[in-house]
Short mmCIF file of C-alpha atoms in Angstrom, two decimals:
data_model
loop_
_atom_site.label_atom_id
_atom_site.label_comp_id
_atom_site.label_asym_id
_atom_site.label_seq_id
_atom_site.Cartn_x
_atom_site.Cartn_y
_atom_site.Cartn_z
CA MET A 30 136.10 79.08 127.92
CA SER A 31 139.13 80.36 126.03
CA ASN A 32 141.00 83.47 127.11
CA ASP A 33 142.17 84.23 123.57
CA ILE A 34 142.21 87.89 122.62
CA GLN A 35 142.10 89.19 119.11
CA PRO A 36 143.96 92.42 118.29
CA ASN A 37 141.52 94.62 116.43
CA GLN A 38 143.94 95.89 113.77
CA PRO A 39 143.52 96.72 110.09
CA VAL A 40 144.74 94.24 107.48
CA THR A 41 147.85 95.25 105.55
CA LEU A 42 147.57 94.72 101.81
CA SER A 43 150.71 94.02 99.77
CA LEU A 44 150.83 95.34 96.23
CA HIS A 45 153.02 93.58 93.65
CA PRO A 46 153.65 95.84 90.64
CA ASP A 47 155.37 93.11 88.60
CA THR A 48 152.99 93.14 85.66
CA GLN A 49 150.96 95.99 84.23
CA THR A 50 148.07 95.50 81.86
CA ILE A 51 146.75 98.55 80.00
CA GLN A 52 143.50 98.42 78.08
CA GLN A 53 142.37 101.35 75.93
CA THR A 54 138.95 101.88 74.43
CA GLY A 55 137.56 104.49 72.08
CA GLU A 56 139.14 106.23 69.10
CA LYS A 57 142.47 108.04 68.61
CA ASN A 58 144.13 106.62 71.71
CA VAL A 59 147.82 107.18 72.37
CA PHE A 60 149.98 105.08 74.67
CA ALA A 61 153.32 106.34 76.02
CA ASN A 62 155.45 104.08 78.14
CA HIS A 63 157.35 107.05 79.68
CA VAL A 64 156.55 110.76 79.63
CA ASP A 65 158.50 113.50 81.39
CA ASN A 66 155.73 116.09 81.29
CA LEU A 67 152.06 115.52 80.62
CA ASN A 68 149.32 118.14 80.37
CA VAL A 69 145.82 116.80 80.94
CA THR A 70 142.51 118.66 80.80
CA LEU A 71 139.87 117.14 83.08
CA GLN A 72 136.13 117.74 82.86
CA THR A 73 134.77 117.84 86.41
CA LEU A 74 131.25 117.36 87.67
CA ASN A 75 129.66 119.88 90.00
CA THR A 76 129.50 117.53 93.00
CA PRO A 77 131.12 117.98 96.41
CA PRO A 78 134.02 115.65 97.29
CA GLN A 79 133.46 112.84 99.74
CA LEU A 80 135.27 113.48 103.02
CA VAL A 81 136.80 110.52 104.81
CA THR A 82 138.14 111.26 108.27
CA GLN A 83 139.71 109.16 110.99
CA ALA A 84 140.64 110.32 114.45
CA PRO A 85 144.43 110.11 114.86
CA LYS A 86 145.74 107.63 117.38
CA PRO A 87 147.54 109.48 120.17
CA ALA A 88 151.32 109.13 120.14
CA THR A 89 151.19 108.47 123.87
CA LEU A 90 148.13 107.53 125.87
CA SER A 91 148.25 107.41 129.65
CA LEU A 92 145.23 105.55 131.02
CA ASN A 93 143.92 105.91 134.55
CA ASN A 94 143.55 102.31 135.68
CA GLU A 95 141.77 103.22 138.91
CA TYR A 96 138.44 103.17 137.04
CA TYR A 97 136.97 101.71 133.88
CA ASN A 98 133.96 102.40 131.67
CA LEU A 99 131.44 99.63 131.07
CA ILE A 100 129.29 100.42 128.04
CA VAL A 101 126.58 97.99 126.94
CA ARG A 102 124.33 98.56 123.97
CA ASP A 103 122.76 96.83 120.97
CA GLU A 104 124.54 96.79 117.62
CA ILE A 105 127.93 98.24 118.51
CA ASP A 106 130.16 97.75 115.47
CA LEU A 107 133.27 96.25 117.04
CA TYR A 108 135.22 96.18 113.77
CA ASN A 109 134.57 99.57 112.17
CA THR A 110 134.17 101.36 115.54
CA GLN A 111 131.54 103.81 114.40
CA PRO A 112 130.19 106.29 116.98
CA PHE A 113 126.91 105.43 118.68
CA THR A 114 124.44 107.12 121.01
CA LEU A 115 123.05 106.26 124.43
CA SER A 116 120.10 107.77 126.28
CA ILE A 117 121.17 110.35 128.83
CA ASP A 118 118.95 108.54 131.37
CA ARG A 119 121.16 105.44 131.11
CA SER A 120 124.50 107.23 131.17
CA LEU A 121 126.43 107.23 134.48
CA LYS A 122 123.28 106.73 136.53
CA GLU A 123 122.88 102.97 136.89
CA TYR A 124 124.86 100.19 138.59
CA MET A 125 127.07 102.73 140.38
CA SER A 126 127.42 103.60 144.04
CA ASP A 127 125.99 106.90 145.22
CA GLU A 128 129.54 108.16 145.69
CA LEU A 129 130.50 107.41 142.09
CA VAL A 130 127.29 108.97 140.74
CA LYS A 131 128.15 112.17 142.63
CA GLU A 132 131.78 112.04 141.51
CA PHE A 133 130.93 111.66 137.82
CA PRO A 134 127.92 113.83 136.83
CA ILE A 135 127.49 113.44 133.08
CA SER A 136 126.86 117.17 132.62
CA SER A 137 130.23 118.09 134.11
CA SER A 138 132.98 119.05 131.67
CA GLU A 139 135.50 117.56 134.10
CA THR A 140 133.70 114.21 133.98
CA GLN A 141 133.65 114.34 130.19
CA LYS A 142 137.43 114.78 130.19
CA ARG A 143 138.17 112.15 132.83
CA VAL A 144 136.20 109.31 131.22
CA LEU A 145 138.42 109.59 128.13
CA THR A 146 141.37 108.40 130.26
CA PHE A 147 139.72 105.20 131.54
CA PRO A 148 140.05 101.73 129.97
CA SER A 149 136.68 100.83 128.48
CA ILE A 150 134.61 97.76 127.71
CA PHE A 151 132.29 98.07 124.71
CA ALA A 152 129.76 95.23 124.68
CA ASN A 153 126.59 94.31 122.90
CA GLU A 154 123.83 92.88 125.07
CA ASN A 155 124.01 89.16 125.87
CA ILE A 156 121.99 87.04 123.49
CA SER A 157 120.53 85.16 126.48
CA TYR A 158 119.66 86.04 130.06
CA GLY A 159 122.80 86.01 132.17
CA HIS A 160 125.03 84.48 129.53
CA THR A 161 125.91 84.38 125.85
CA ASN A 162 127.54 81.96 123.40
CA GLU A 163 131.26 81.46 122.90
CA GLU A 164 131.25 83.34 119.59
CA GLN A 165 130.08 86.70 120.98
CA LEU A 166 132.93 89.15 121.45
CA LEU A 167 133.27 92.49 123.20
CA GLY A 168 135.72 95.32 122.69
CA LEU A 169 138.46 96.56 125.00
CA GLY A 170 139.80 100.05 124.39
CA TYR A 171 138.96 103.60 125.36
CA ILE A 172 136.62 106.47 124.49
CA ARG A 173 138.41 108.77 122.08
CA GLN A 174 135.67 111.41 121.90
CA LEU A 175 132.41 112.18 123.69
CA LYS A 176 129.52 114.52 122.92
CA VAL A 177 126.84 115.22 125.53
CA ARG A 178 123.44 116.62 124.58
CA HIS A 179 120.15 117.07 126.46
CA GLU A 180 118.66 113.65 125.63
CA ALA A 181 121.63 111.51 124.62
CA VAL A 182 125.40 111.10 124.58
CA LYS A 183 127.44 110.21 121.52
CA ILE A 184 130.40 107.93 122.14
CA TYR A 185 133.33 107.51 119.76
CA PRO A 186 135.08 104.24 120.67
CA HIS A 187 138.61 103.14 119.95
CA ILE A 188 138.80 99.36 120.24
CA ILE A 189 142.18 97.67 120.60
CA TYR A 190 141.30 94.07 121.52
CA LEU A 191 138.35 91.73 121.12
CA LEU A 192 137.63 89.40 124.05
CA PRO A 193 135.15 86.53 124.52
CA GLN A 194 132.15 88.05 126.27
CA GLN A 195 131.08 84.86 128.02
CA ARG A 196 134.40 84.77 129.91
CA LEU A 197 133.46 88.11 131.47
CA ASN A 198 129.94 86.87 132.20
CA GLU A 199 131.68 84.25 134.32
CA SER A 200 133.79 86.89 136.13
CA LEU A 201 131.17 89.31 137.46
CA PHE A 202 132.66 89.55 140.94
CA ASP A 203 136.19 90.27 139.72
CA LEU A 204 135.01 93.14 137.52
CA ASP A 205 132.40 94.45 140.00
CA ILE A 206 129.60 93.80 137.50
CA GLN A 207 126.22 93.39 139.15
CA GLY A 208 123.99 90.42 138.44
CA ASN A 209 123.96 86.64 138.43
CA SER A 210 123.63 83.69 136.06
CA PHE A 211 120.06 84.73 135.22
CA PHE A 212 120.55 88.45 134.54
CA ASN A 213 123.48 90.86 134.74
CA GLU A 214 124.67 94.18 133.41
CA PHE A 215 125.54 92.67 130.05
CA ASN A 216 121.77 92.24 129.55
CA ARG A 217 120.94 95.95 129.83
CA THR A 218 121.89 98.92 127.68
CA HIS A 219 123.71 101.43 129.88
CA TRP A 220 127.01 103.14 130.61
CA CYS A 221 128.54 103.06 134.08
CA ILE A 222 131.90 103.51 135.76
CA LYS A 223 133.52 100.90 137.96
CA LYS A 224 136.24 101.64 140.52
CA VAL A 225 138.29 98.61 139.50
CA ASP A 226 141.69 98.17 137.82
CA LEU A 227 140.29 96.48 134.72
CA ILE A 228 143.62 95.64 133.10
CA ALA A 229 144.99 94.03 136.27
CA GLU A 230 141.83 91.96 136.73
CA LEU A 231 141.83 90.78 133.09
CA ARG A 232 145.45 89.75 133.40
CA GLU A 233 144.65 87.83 136.58
CA LEU A 234 141.90 86.06 134.64
CA GLY A 235 144.53 84.89 132.17
CA PHE A 236 144.30 87.44 129.36
CA GLN A 237 147.73 88.29 127.93
CA LEU A 238 147.40 92.07 127.60
#
């Protein structure tokens, strides 16, 4: 199994303004190669503008490597990193010691702040019991925003790297992930916290982070 990681970064497009082609249609058109001042009257439609927003990347981000978030769900978009929801019943209640469950109650505002500082794994469920294929990837990053409601939580991920999920299926002990070769946490939708230095463990497994 390869330890290759893929930086999840946008593609940079290069524009080459060497040649311009101008096509005009209709009657009484005028073309000016250079104009100092131009007055234009626009006819607008009575429709609201489309708003496109993107959360700014922090200038500095200090992660707490003592813990990490493990978030497993179906249909997480690893490339466009859209927010997604999880049932409140499966959020910080499963696959955690009693001590960690008490330390991180989901309803606590302090918990909601602290989890934003932990490294995070964002994974879709394994395609098979206890394992997946070599093509399935998971995301490594952090939670940039969190909303908690009565029945669900809404998680806004920020994914930095894509890693082969099967490699982590083979490293359950190192990452304190419960299960075996027949069934493990990557087979169940949930969100839990592990008291493990995720970055150190991934580096020990051979990932160049």
